[in-house]
Amino acid sequence: MFGYVRPLKPELKVLEYEQYKACYCALCHCLGECYGLFSRAFLSYDFVFLAMLLWEDSRPVEYKREACVTNPFKKCPSCTRNELFELCAGYSVILTYWKLRDSASDDAFGKAAASGVSAALLKGAYRKAAGRYAEFDELVRANLDELAALESANEPSIDKAADRFAALLAGAAAHIKDEARSRVISQLLYHTGRWIYISDAVNDIKKDCERQNYNPIALKFGITDGVLSENTAAELKLTLTHSLNDISAAFSLMPENPWHGILKNIIYLGMPEVTRQVFAGEYEDIDYRLHIKK
Amino acid sequence: MKDPYSVLGVSPNASDEDIKKAYRELARKYHPDNYHDNPLADLAQEKMKDINEAYDAITKQRSGTSYSGAGGAYGSSYSGGSGYSGHTDFAAVRDALNRGDISRAEQLLDSASNRNAEWHFLMGSVYYRKGWYNEAHDMYRRAVSMDPGNAEYLQALNYMERGGQAYRPAGYNQSAGLDACAICSILMCMKMCCNCR
């Protein structure tokens, strides 16, 4: 996806930071083992969040030391692989593949070619993941198709466009058996998807206006120079605040799992901080990567 | 029945004061104001009921006398959202909204030809329930501009513009915290002061 869902690193405990890295490493190992080296290049923070969110409260976290692809001589802590990591890795491959296919047909020539090549390289991994998680694959494809149709029709409703991406992400909770749990996580993911989509549209508005790409914010508010007026920014911040509140309200209804501290950091601090950065135009500038070094 | 102490997340040896504190924090967390027209309001209401019962049971147990509902102070205002009533051209739509049948309400509105202020207000309510907040905001604004004297529309618009509300635990309040740059510069200063690497 996009990597917008991330913790506010300075507010993580040292222990939590190590745990976060171990979770990231587990997903990366899972991708490598199940879907090949290339699929690892597309792992984003959003899927670490997904793995932590879908983690059942009774499931313990186990750690082991494993050699890393970036430095095979040093072993570092990683969570033990389980079917939840496999599911998140599979979802990551499916979503990445369709996003790449999408940009191969949309973007400017150079980038489209690069996306096309990447999608071709990922095809084998995608087939494997889609075979295993056919329902999610179908859902992603259907929603991205509808989104593409809205884009080519120049749909000016921000909510209508965001709804397709949000529904796609909410689908990641569809496999949960317990009805209440499924409802809570699905609502949380819906608003996470809405927040990601709108934040991304704010972040890209300048670029989209220059290249005349589809951007629902530009269409709705008639923006051609890529600059948000104060009123427009306030209105968008308001709408994002509502989604962040819905995420918090859903999160309050989840029992605490082993990742609770990190999830609290991401939801109450990380996401509001990313919102602030996106509007301040600092999102690309601040190096908030976690420096996952070995 | 569940163990009332585990519902409140306290040990059976906790002091009365600690129990009250835990109860208040949970009541703040599941307060109906945090689930205004929220699709998960019923789940929050159940939680509220559990903690009220647990608190009552503990107080009763500890006082040794019959004790009548101290916890009842919270949670009594769960009345299924704002309730859509009053004079209306769209009784069936308000009915569907009150039942929580959002798609039926939307369907009825889509086929209605009389798009007056109330139509815009109700459409705003449909969007609000779906989490389409930007569309909801537009609709509420239209309703208010078409009928500025209507208190119901104005209230919905005001609530919308206040940004809603949600529970945040102590220490996670956005406005109270330092911003990231301040934290970074503090960390950098500290790194210069202490010589360790």
GROMACS .gro file of C-alpha atoms in nm:
model
  491
    1MET     CA    1   0.000   0.000   0.000
    2PHE     CA    2   0.150   0.330   0.096
    3GLY     CA    3   0.320   0.298   0.433
    4TYR     CA    4   0.122   0.580   0.597
    5VAL     CA    5   0.025   0.372   0.899
    6ARG     CA    6   0.330   0.389   1.121
    7PRO     CA    7   0.422   0.444   1.483
    8LEU     CA    8   0.559   0.771   1.619
    9LYS     CA    9   0.905   0.636   1.679
   10PRO     CA   10   1.023   0.878   1.953
   11GLU     CA   11   0.726   0.775   2.167
   12LEU     CA   12   0.781   0.399   2.135
   13LYS     CA   13   0.945   0.223   2.427
   14VAL     CA   14   1.282   0.067   2.339
   15LEU     CA   15   1.127  -0.276   2.393
   16GLU     CA   16   0.832  -0.191   2.169
   17TYR     CA   17   1.066  -0.069   1.899
   18GLU     CA   18   1.250  -0.403   1.906
   19GLN     CA   19   0.918  -0.589   1.897
   20TYR     CA   20   0.801  -0.380   1.604
   21LYS     CA   21   1.117  -0.465   1.414
   22ALA     CA   22   1.079  -0.835   1.498
   23CYS     CA   23   0.724  -0.828   1.359
   24TYR     CA   24   0.843  -0.652   1.042
   25CYS     CA   25   1.123  -0.910   1.005
   26ALA     CA   26   0.879  -1.199   1.045
   27LEU     CA   27   0.663  -1.063   0.764
   28CYS     CA   28   0.970  -1.010   0.547
   29HIS     CA   29   1.090  -1.368   0.609
   30CYS     CA   30   0.744  -1.497   0.534
   31LEU     CA   31   0.737  -1.309   0.203
   32GLY     CA   32   1.081  -1.440   0.112
   33GLU     CA   33   1.002  -1.800   0.195
   34CYS     CA   34   0.655  -1.815   0.042
   35TYR     CA   35   0.674  -1.568  -0.244
   36GLY     CA   36   1.037  -1.520  -0.335
   37LEU     CA   37   1.296  -1.251  -0.289
   38PHE     CA   38   1.132  -0.991  -0.514
   39SER     CA   39   0.809  -0.973  -0.312
   40ARG     CA   40   1.007  -0.849  -0.011
   41ALA     CA   41   1.084  -0.520  -0.182
   42PHE     CA   42   0.718  -0.414  -0.147
   43LEU     CA   43   0.663  -0.478   0.224
   44SER     CA   44   0.513  -0.169   0.387
   45TYR     CA   45   0.443  -0.059   0.745
   46ASP     CA   46   0.071  -0.088   0.678
   47PHE     CA   47   0.097  -0.466   0.679
   48VAL     CA   48   0.285  -0.470   1.008
   49PHE     CA   49  -0.014  -0.280   1.148
   50LEU     CA   50  -0.251  -0.531   0.988
   51ALA     CA   51  -0.068  -0.827   1.142
   52MET     CA   52  -0.077  -0.663   1.487
   53LEU     CA   53  -0.444  -0.574   1.452
   54LEU     CA   54  -0.553  -0.922   1.342
   55TRP     CA   55  -0.351  -1.089   1.621
   56GLU     CA   56  -0.586  -1.278   1.855
   57ASP     CA   57  -0.554  -1.169   2.219
   58SER     CA   58  -0.479  -1.524   2.337
   59ARG     CA   59  -0.201  -1.589   2.084
   60PRO     CA   60   0.143  -1.551   2.243
   61VAL     CA   61   0.429  -1.387   2.050
   62GLU     CA   62   0.738  -1.604   2.012
   63TYR     CA   63   1.077  -1.480   1.905
   64LYS     CA   64   1.381  -1.642   1.751
   65ARG     CA   65   1.705  -1.516   1.595
   66GLU     CA   66   1.726  -1.532   1.221
   67ALA     CA   67   1.973  -1.426   0.954
   68CYS     CA   68   1.852  -1.136   0.743
   69VAL     CA   69   1.858  -1.093   0.368
   70THR     CA   70   2.036  -0.756   0.399
   71ASN     CA   71   2.309  -0.897   0.623
   72PRO     CA   72   2.327  -1.277   0.628
   73PHE     CA   73   2.611  -1.280   0.881
   74LYS     CA   74   2.420  -1.118   1.161
   75LYS     CA   75   2.121  -1.282   1.320
   76CYS     CA   76   1.847  -1.064   1.465
   77PRO     CA   77   1.525  -1.121   1.656
   78SER     CA   78   1.222  -1.208   1.450
   79CYS     CA   79   0.879  -1.335   1.548
   80THR     CA   80   0.816  -1.700   1.481
   81ARG     CA   81   0.624  -1.751   1.159
   82ASN     CA   82   0.259  -1.849   1.186
   83GLU     CA   83  -0.045  -1.856   0.959
   84LEU     CA   84  -0.134  -1.496   1.045
   85PHE     CA   85   0.199  -1.368   0.911
   86GLU     CA   86   0.146  -1.588   0.606
   87LEU     CA   87  -0.197  -1.434   0.553
   88CYS     CA   88  -0.064  -1.078   0.582
   89ALA     CA   89   0.226  -1.159   0.348
   90GLY     CA   90  -0.020  -1.307   0.098
   91TYR     CA   91  -0.249  -1.001   0.122
   92SER     CA   92   0.051  -0.775   0.072
   93VAL     CA   93   0.149  -0.959  -0.249
   94ILE     CA   94  -0.208  -0.947  -0.384
   95LEU     CA   95  -0.256  -0.578  -0.315
   96THR     CA   96   0.091  -0.485  -0.445
   97TYR     CA   97   0.034  -0.679  -0.766
   98TRP     CA   98  -0.296  -0.508  -0.847
   99LYS     CA   99  -0.163  -0.164  -0.753
  100LEU     CA  100   0.130  -0.219  -0.991
  101ARG     CA  101  -0.101  -0.336  -1.269
  102ASP     CA  102  -0.310  -0.027  -1.205
  103SER     CA  103  -0.019   0.215  -1.233
  104ALA     CA  104   0.112   0.029  -1.540
  105SER     CA  105  -0.199   0.145  -1.723
  106ASP     CA  106  -0.234   0.492  -1.565
  107ASP     CA  107   0.093   0.660  -1.489
  108ALA     CA  108   0.330   0.856  -1.708
  109PHE     CA  109   0.526   0.645  -1.952
  110GLY     CA  110   0.850   0.580  -1.762
  111LYS     CA  111   0.681   0.492  -1.435
  112ALA     CA  112   0.418   0.285  -1.611
  113ALA     CA  113   0.687   0.077  -1.778
  114ALA     CA  114   0.863   0.023  -1.444
  115SER     CA  115   0.534  -0.081  -1.281
  116GLY     CA  116   0.460  -0.315  -1.570
  117VAL     CA  117   0.799  -0.484  -1.532
  118SER     CA  118   0.753  -0.514  -1.155
  119ALA     CA  119   0.407  -0.661  -1.198
  120ALA     CA  120   0.544  -0.915  -1.445
  121LEU     CA  121   0.819  -1.011  -1.200
  122LEU     CA  122   0.563  -1.048  -0.923
  123LYS     CA  123   0.325  -1.257  -1.130
  124GLY     CA  124   0.439  -1.595  -0.997
  125ALA     CA  125   0.415  -1.478  -0.636
  126TYR     CA  126   0.075  -1.326  -0.708
  127ARG     CA  127  -0.061  -1.651  -0.857
  128LYS     CA  128   0.044  -1.840  -0.548
  129ALA     CA  129  -0.109  -1.585  -0.309
  130ALA     CA  130  -0.429  -1.553  -0.513
  131GLY     CA  131  -0.467  -1.931  -0.512
  132ARG     CA  132  -0.444  -1.934  -0.136
  133TYR     CA  133  -0.655  -1.626  -0.062
  134ALA     CA  134  -0.897  -1.628  -0.354
  135GLU     CA  135  -1.169  -1.431  -0.174
  136PHE     CA  136  -0.940  -1.143  -0.084
  137ASP     CA  137  -0.799  -1.142  -0.437
  138GLU     CA  138  -1.149  -1.119  -0.583
  139LEU     CA  139  -1.237  -0.836  -0.344
  140VAL     CA  140  -0.925  -0.635  -0.423
  141ARG     CA  141  -0.973  -0.676  -0.794
  142ALA     CA  142  -1.342  -0.580  -0.787
  143ASN     CA  143  -1.282  -0.271  -0.573
  144LEU     CA  144  -0.981  -0.151  -0.768
  145ASP     CA  145  -1.177  -0.197  -1.092
  146GLU     CA  146  -1.459   0.016  -0.955
  147LEU     CA  147  -1.207   0.273  -0.836
  148ALA     CA  148  -1.050   0.281  -1.183
  149ALA     CA  149  -1.395   0.337  -1.336
  150LEU     CA  150  -1.459   0.629  -1.095
  151GLU     CA  151  -1.120   0.773  -1.184
  152SER     CA  152  -1.177   0.761  -1.557
  153ALA     CA  153  -1.521   0.920  -1.508
  154ASN     CA  154  -1.347   1.203  -1.313
  155GLU     CA  155  -1.561   1.141  -1.003
  156PRO     CA  156  -1.542   1.452  -0.783
  157SER     CA  157  -1.681   1.291  -0.466
  158ILE     CA  158  -1.393   1.229  -0.227
  159ASP     CA  159  -1.599   0.988  -0.019
  160LYS     CA  160  -1.716   0.787  -0.315
  161ALA     CA  161  -1.362   0.727  -0.437
  162ALA     CA  162  -1.223   0.668  -0.086
  163ASP     CA  163  -1.507   0.422  -0.016
  164ARG     CA  164  -1.373   0.169  -0.268
  165PHE     CA  165  -1.026   0.164  -0.117
  166ALA     CA  166  -1.172   0.160   0.236
  167ALA     CA  167  -1.402  -0.133   0.152
  168LEU     CA  168  -1.109  -0.320   0.006
  169LEU     CA  169  -0.909  -0.282   0.326
  170ALA     CA  170  -1.209  -0.370   0.544
  171GLY     CA  171  -1.219  -0.696   0.347
  172ALA     CA  172  -0.903  -0.801   0.529
  173ALA     CA  173  -1.130  -0.872   0.830
  174ALA     CA  174  -1.372  -1.085   0.629
  175HIS     CA  175  -1.214  -1.415   0.735
  176ILE     CA  176  -1.278  -1.352   1.108
  177LYS     CA  177  -1.540  -1.593   1.245
  178ASP     CA  178  -1.648  -1.409   1.560
  179GLU     CA  179  -1.915  -1.162   1.448
  180ALA     CA  180  -1.850  -0.879   1.694
  181ARG     CA  181  -1.474  -0.899   1.641
  182SER     CA  182  -1.519  -0.900   1.266
  183ARG     CA  183  -1.745  -0.593   1.281
  184VAL     CA  184  -1.503  -0.399   1.502
  185ILE     CA  185  -1.191  -0.474   1.294
  186SER     CA  186  -1.375  -0.421   0.970
  187GLN     CA  187  -1.491  -0.075   1.085
  188LEU     CA  188  -1.140   0.008   1.205
  189LEU     CA  189  -0.993  -0.097   0.869
  190TYR     CA  190  -1.261   0.084   0.670
  191HIS     CA  191  -1.166   0.415   0.828
  192THR     CA  192  -0.796   0.334   0.806
  193GLY     CA  193  -0.846   0.282   0.432
  194ARG     CA  194  -1.045   0.605   0.402
  195TRP     CA  195  -0.776   0.791   0.594
  196ILE     CA  196  -0.497   0.644   0.377
  197TYR     CA  197  -0.679   0.728   0.054
  198ILE     CA  198  -0.756   1.089   0.147
  199SER     CA  199  -0.412   1.148   0.303
  200ASP     CA  200  -0.252   1.016  -0.014
  201ALA     CA  201  -0.468   1.245  -0.228
  202VAL     CA  202  -0.360   1.545  -0.014
  203ASN     CA  203   0.002   1.440  -0.031
  204ASP     CA  204  -0.003   1.394  -0.409
  205ILE     CA  205  -0.211   1.696  -0.502
  206LYS     CA  206   0.077   1.902  -0.641
  207LYS     CA  207   0.214   1.617  -0.849
  208ASP     CA  208  -0.134   1.516  -0.969
  209CYS     CA  209  -0.215   1.872  -1.079
  210GLU     CA  210   0.113   1.902  -1.271
  211ARG     CA  211   0.064   1.573  -1.451
  212GLN     CA  212  -0.312   1.609  -1.478
  213ASN     CA  213  -0.367   1.281  -1.296
  214TYR     CA  214  -0.697   1.202  -1.128
  215ASN     CA  215  -0.726   1.354  -0.780
  216PRO     CA  216  -1.073   1.383  -0.622
  217ILE     CA  217  -0.968   1.676  -0.401
  218ALA     CA  218  -0.850   1.878  -0.699
  219LEU     CA  219  -1.176   1.799  -0.884
  220LYS     CA  220  -1.406   1.872  -0.593
  221PHE     CA  221  -1.250   2.204  -0.495
  222GLY     CA  222  -1.146   2.307  -0.845
  223ILE     CA  223  -0.775   2.316  -0.762
  224THR     CA  224  -0.541   2.347  -1.061
  225ASP     CA  225  -0.217   2.474  -0.906
  226GLY     CA  226  -0.185   2.200  -0.644
  227VAL     CA  227  -0.224   2.441  -0.353
  228LEU     CA  228  -0.489   2.384  -0.086
  229SER     CA  229  -0.656   2.699   0.046
  230GLU     CA  230  -0.684   2.737   0.423
  231ASN     CA  231  -1.056   2.656   0.413
  232THR     CA  232  -1.010   2.348   0.199
  233ALA     CA  233  -0.733   2.221   0.426
  234ALA     CA  234  -0.954   2.278   0.731
  235GLU     CA  235  -1.240   2.089   0.571
  236LEU     CA  236  -1.018   1.794   0.480
  237LYS     CA  237  -0.860   1.788   0.825
  238LEU     CA  238  -1.208   1.778   0.975
  239THR     CA  239  -1.310   1.482   0.764
  240LEU     CA  240  -0.989   1.297   0.854
  241THR     CA  241  -1.042   1.374   1.223
  242HIS     CA  242  -1.379   1.201   1.201
  243SER     CA  243  -1.216   0.891   1.054
  244LEU     CA  244  -0.939   0.895   1.315
  245ASN     CA  245  -1.207   0.918   1.585
  246ASP     CA  246  -1.391   0.621   1.435
  247ILE     CA  247  -1.064   0.426   1.436
  248SER     CA  248  -1.012   0.510   1.806
  249ALA     CA  249  -1.373   0.422   1.891
  250ALA     CA  250  -1.340   0.081   1.723
  251PHE     CA  251  -1.001   0.022   1.884
  252SER     CA  252  -1.152   0.083   2.231
  253LEU     CA  253  -1.379  -0.216   2.172
  254MET     CA  254  -1.092  -0.457   2.102
  255PRO     CA  255  -0.953  -0.670   2.382
  256GLU     CA  256  -0.584  -0.606   2.453
  257ASN     CA  257  -0.349  -0.830   2.258
  258PRO     CA  258   0.032  -0.856   2.291
  259TRP     CA  259   0.080  -0.561   2.053
  260HIS     CA  260  -0.150  -0.327   2.245
  261GLY     CA  261   0.117  -0.072   2.339
  262ILE     CA  262   0.241  -0.039   1.981
  263LEU     CA  263  -0.114  -0.024   1.840
  264LYS     CA  264  -0.194   0.257   2.086
  265ASN     CA  265   0.112   0.446   1.967
  266ILE     CA  266   0.017   0.400   1.599
  267ILE     CA  267  -0.350   0.496   1.641
  268TYR     CA  268  -0.330   0.778   1.895
  269LEU     CA  269   0.006   0.929   1.795
  270GLY     CA  270   0.146   0.792   1.469
  271MET     CA  271  -0.153   0.848   1.243
  272PRO     CA  272  -0.236   1.200   1.372
  273GLU     CA  273   0.130   1.292   1.326
  274VAL     CA  274   0.129   1.165   0.966
  275THR     CA  275  -0.188   1.372   0.905
  276ARG     CA  276  -0.008   1.680   1.036
  277GLN     CA  277   0.297   1.611   0.817
  278VAL     CA  278   0.086   1.556   0.505
  279PHE     CA  279  -0.084   1.896   0.543
  280ALA     CA  280   0.239   2.072   0.638
  281GLY     CA  281   0.400   1.930   0.323
  282GLU     CA  282   0.662   1.760   0.540
  283TYR     CA  283   0.560   1.402   0.482
  284GLU     CA  284   0.825   1.326   0.221
  285ASP     CA  285   1.089   1.541   0.389
  286ILE     CA  286   1.100   1.399   0.738
  287ASP     CA  287   1.290   1.076   0.739
  288TYR     CA  288   1.058   0.870   0.948
  289ARG     CA  289   1.177   0.537   0.829
  290LEU     CA  290   1.245   0.315   1.121
  291HIS     CA  291   1.594   0.235   0.999
  292ILE     CA  292   1.541  -0.133   1.021
  293LYS     CA  293   1.906  -0.222   1.026
  294LYS     CA  294   2.068  -0.546   1.115
  295MET     CA  295  -2.197  -1.377   3.550
  296LYS     CA  296  -1.843  -1.254   3.479
  297ASP     CA  297  -1.615  -1.176   3.773
  298PRO     CA  298  -1.686  -0.807   3.839
  299TYR     CA  299  -1.322  -0.739   3.931
  300SER     CA  300  -1.192  -0.872   3.600
  301VAL     CA  301  -1.456  -0.670   3.413
  302LEU     CA  302  -1.313  -0.355   3.570
  303GLY     CA  303  -0.956  -0.485   3.530
  304VAL     CA  304  -0.868  -0.454   3.900
  305SER     CA  305  -0.752  -0.702   4.164
  306PRO     CA  306  -1.004  -0.815   4.428
  307ASN     CA  307  -0.774  -0.650   4.687
  308ALA     CA  308  -0.792  -0.310   4.521
  309SER     CA  309  -0.900  -0.017   4.738
  310ASP     CA  310  -1.243   0.143   4.695
  311GLU     CA  311  -1.066   0.445   4.553
  312ASP     CA  312  -0.884   0.238   4.286
  313ILE     CA  313  -1.203   0.062   4.188
  314LYS     CA  314  -1.382   0.391   4.146
  315LYS     CA  315  -1.094   0.520   3.937
  316ALA     CA  316  -1.094   0.212   3.711
  317TYR     CA  317  -1.471   0.235   3.674
  318ARG     CA  318  -1.459   0.603   3.581
  319GLU     CA  319  -1.187   0.546   3.322
  320LEU     CA  320  -1.387   0.267   3.156
  321ALA     CA  321  -1.706   0.472   3.170
  322ARG     CA  322  -1.518   0.752   2.996
  323LYS     CA  323  -1.397   0.503   2.734
  324TYR     CA  324  -1.739   0.359   2.646
  325HIS     CA  325  -1.936   0.679   2.695
  326PRO     CA  326  -2.224   0.715   2.446
  327ASP     CA  327  -2.084   1.050   2.328
  328ASN     CA  328  -1.788   0.858   2.179
  329TYR     CA  329  -2.028   0.644   1.973
  330HIS     CA  330  -2.263   0.909   1.838
  331ASP     CA  331  -2.438   0.754   1.534
  332ASN     CA  332  -2.156   0.499   1.522
  333PRO     CA  333  -2.225   0.154   1.372
  334LEU     CA  334  -2.055  -0.002   1.675
  335ALA     CA  335  -2.271   0.183   1.933
  336ASP     CA  336  -2.453  -0.137   2.034
  337LEU     CA  337  -2.122  -0.304   2.128
  338ALA     CA  338  -2.014  -0.003   2.333
  339GLN     CA  339  -2.351  -0.004   2.505
  340GLU     CA  340  -2.303  -0.370   2.603
  341LYS     CA  341  -1.961  -0.288   2.749
  342MET     CA  342  -2.113   0.001   2.942
  343LYS     CA  343  -2.379  -0.228   3.082
  344ASP     CA  344  -2.114  -0.482   3.190
  345ILE     CA  345  -1.903  -0.226   3.374
  346ASN     CA  346  -2.207  -0.065   3.540
  347GLU     CA  347  -2.321  -0.407   3.664
  348ALA     CA  348  -1.971  -0.498   3.781
  349TYR     CA  349  -1.932  -0.170   3.969
  350ASP     CA  350  -2.274  -0.208   4.131
  351ALA     CA  351  -2.197  -0.567   4.231
  352ILE     CA  352  -1.866  -0.469   4.394
  353THR     CA  353  -2.012  -0.172   4.582
  354LYS     CA  354  -2.300  -0.384   4.702
  355GLN     CA  355  -2.065  -0.659   4.813
  356ARG     CA  356  -1.835  -0.419   4.995
  357SER     CA  357  -2.096  -0.208   5.168
  358GLY     CA  358  -2.271  -0.523   5.288
  359THR     CA  359  -2.605  -0.346   5.260
  360SER     CA  360  -2.847  -0.322   4.976
  361TYR     CA  361  -2.709  -0.062   4.746
  362SER     CA  362  -2.897   0.096   4.466
  363GLY     CA  363  -2.717   0.159   4.140
  364ALA     CA  364  -2.437   0.411   4.192
  365GLY     CA  365  -2.304   0.324   3.847
  366GLY     CA  366  -2.631   0.408   3.681
  367ALA     CA  367  -2.511   0.765   3.653
  368TYR     CA  368  -2.326   0.672   3.336
  369GLY     CA  369  -2.464   0.515   3.028
  370SER     CA  370  -2.825   0.601   3.073
  371SER     CA  371  -2.820   0.821   2.768
  372TYR     CA  372  -2.774   0.539   2.516
  373SER     CA  373  -3.091   0.595   2.325
  374GLY     CA  374  -2.998   0.473   1.981
  375GLY     CA  375  -2.837   0.782   1.839
  376SER     CA  376  -3.003   1.115   1.803
  377GLY     CA  377  -3.346   0.975   1.719
  378TYR     CA  378  -3.517   1.105   1.409
  379SER     CA  379  -3.861   1.240   1.487
  380GLY     CA  380  -4.068   1.557   1.461
  381HIS     CA  381  -4.274   1.694   1.173
  382THR     CA  382  -4.163   1.531   0.855
  383ASP     CA  383  -4.213   1.484   0.484
  384PHE     CA  384  -4.002   1.170   0.503
  385ALA     CA  385  -4.154   0.954   0.778
  386ALA     CA  386  -4.043   0.628   0.615
  387VAL     CA  387  -3.684   0.754   0.582
  388ARG     CA  388  -3.670   0.860   0.947
  389ASP     CA  389  -3.814   0.525   1.040
  390ALA     CA  390  -3.545   0.339   0.847
  391LEU     CA  391  -3.274   0.557   1.003
  392ASN     CA  392  -3.406   0.488   1.352
  393ARG     CA  393  -3.401   0.116   1.278
  394GLY     CA  394  -3.043   0.150   1.153
  395ASP     CA  395  -3.142   0.037   0.804
  396ILE     CA  396  -2.918   0.279   0.618
  397SER     CA  397  -2.944   0.129   0.272
  398ARG     CA  398  -3.326   0.142   0.286
  399ALA     CA  399  -3.313   0.508   0.392
  400GLU     CA  400  -3.074   0.584   0.108
  401GLN     CA  401  -3.293   0.402  -0.141
  402LEU     CA  402  -3.602   0.598  -0.035
  403LEU     CA  403  -3.416   0.929  -0.056
  404ASP     CA  404  -3.274   0.847  -0.399
  405SER     CA  405  -3.621   0.794  -0.538
  406ALA     CA  406  -3.773   1.104  -0.372
  407SER     CA  407  -3.837   1.403  -0.596
  408ASN     CA  408  -3.901   1.664  -0.325
  409ARG     CA  409  -3.542   1.761  -0.245
  410ASN     CA  410  -3.606   2.022   0.024
  411ALA     CA  411  -3.399   2.110   0.330
  412GLU     CA  412  -3.515   1.802   0.516
  413TRP     CA  413  -3.414   1.578   0.227
  414HIS     CA  414  -3.061   1.721   0.246
  415PHE     CA  415  -3.050   1.680   0.622
  416LEU     CA  416  -3.160   1.316   0.602
  417MET     CA  417  -2.919   1.244   0.318
  418GLY     CA  418  -2.648   1.397   0.540
  419SER     CA  419  -2.752   1.156   0.816
  420VAL     CA  420  -2.726   0.862   0.576
  421TYR     CA  421  -2.376   0.970   0.472
  422TYR     CA  422  -2.279   1.028   0.833
  423ARG     CA  423  -2.379   0.674   0.930
  424LYS     CA  424  -2.181   0.536   0.636
  425GLY     CA  425  -1.873   0.728   0.745
  426TRP     CA  426  -1.883   0.946   0.432
  427TYR     CA  427  -1.810   1.255   0.638
  428ASN     CA  428  -1.722   1.494   0.358
  429GLU     CA  429  -2.053   1.432   0.180
  430ALA     CA  430  -2.240   1.447   0.513
  431HIS     CA  431  -2.085   1.788   0.583
  432ASP     CA  432  -2.196   1.920   0.242
  433MET     CA  433  -2.551   1.792   0.291
  434TYR     CA  434  -2.588   1.939   0.641
  435ARG     CA  435  -2.460   2.273   0.511
  436ARG     CA  436  -2.713   2.267   0.228
  437ALA     CA  437  -2.995   2.184   0.471
  438VAL     CA  438  -2.898   2.472   0.700
  439SER     CA  439  -2.868   2.721   0.416
  440MET     CA  440  -3.210   2.619   0.281
  441ASP     CA  441  -3.377   2.639   0.623
  442PRO     CA  442  -3.155   2.843   0.859
  443GLY     CA  443  -3.410   2.845   1.142
  444ASN     CA  444  -3.426   2.469   1.187
  445ALA     CA  445  -3.265   2.365   1.516
  446GLU     CA  446  -3.231   1.998   1.419
  447TYR     CA  447  -3.026   2.072   1.107
  448LEU     CA  448  -2.815   2.330   1.285
  449GLN     CA  449  -2.737   2.088   1.566
  450ALA     CA  450  -2.623   1.821   1.320
  451LEU     CA  451  -2.401   2.070   1.137
  452ASN     CA  452  -2.249   2.199   1.461
  453TYR     CA  453  -2.175   1.848   1.584
  454MET     CA  454  -2.016   1.767   1.250
  455GLU     CA  455  -1.798   2.077   1.258
  456ARG     CA  456  -1.675   2.012   1.610
  457GLY     CA  457  -1.510   1.698   1.467
  458GLY     CA  458  -1.689   1.445   1.685
  459GLN     CA  459  -1.505   1.298   1.979
  460ALA     CA  460  -1.325   0.981   2.082
  461TYR     CA  461  -1.164   0.835   2.390
  462ARG     CA  462  -0.789   0.868   2.428
  463PRO     CA  463  -0.611   0.725   2.730
  464ALA     CA  464  -0.414   0.960   2.953
  465GLY     CA  465  -0.076   1.044   2.800
  466TYR     CA  466  -0.202   1.000   2.445
  467ASN     CA  467  -0.362   1.337   2.404
  468GLN     CA  468  -0.245   1.498   2.083
  469SER     CA  469  -0.261   1.853   2.202
  470ALA     CA  470  -0.079   1.784   2.527
  471GLY     CA  471   0.222   1.621   2.365
  472LEU     CA  472   0.540   1.770   2.223
  473ASP     CA  473   0.557   1.772   1.849
  474ALA     CA  474   0.802   1.542   1.676
  475CYS     CA  475   1.052   1.817   1.597
  476ALA     CA  476   1.068   1.922   1.960
  477ILE     CA  477   1.128   1.563   2.063
  478CYS     CA  478   1.402   1.523   1.804
  479SER     CA  479   1.583   1.838   1.911
  480ILE     CA  480   1.561   1.734   2.275
  481LEU     CA  481   1.705   1.397   2.183
  482MET     CA  482   1.984   1.562   1.987
  483CYS     CA  483   2.070   1.791   2.277
  484MET     CA  484   2.074   1.498   2.513
  485LYS     CA  485   2.302   1.307   2.280
  486MET     CA  486   2.549   1.595   2.283
  487CYS     CA  487   2.545   1.615   2.660
  488CYS     CA  488   2.598   1.253   2.737
  489ASN     CA  489   2.898   1.111   2.568
  490CYS     CA  490   2.771   0.767   2.506
  491ARG     CA  491   2.716   0.609   2.173
   0.00000   0.00000   0.00000
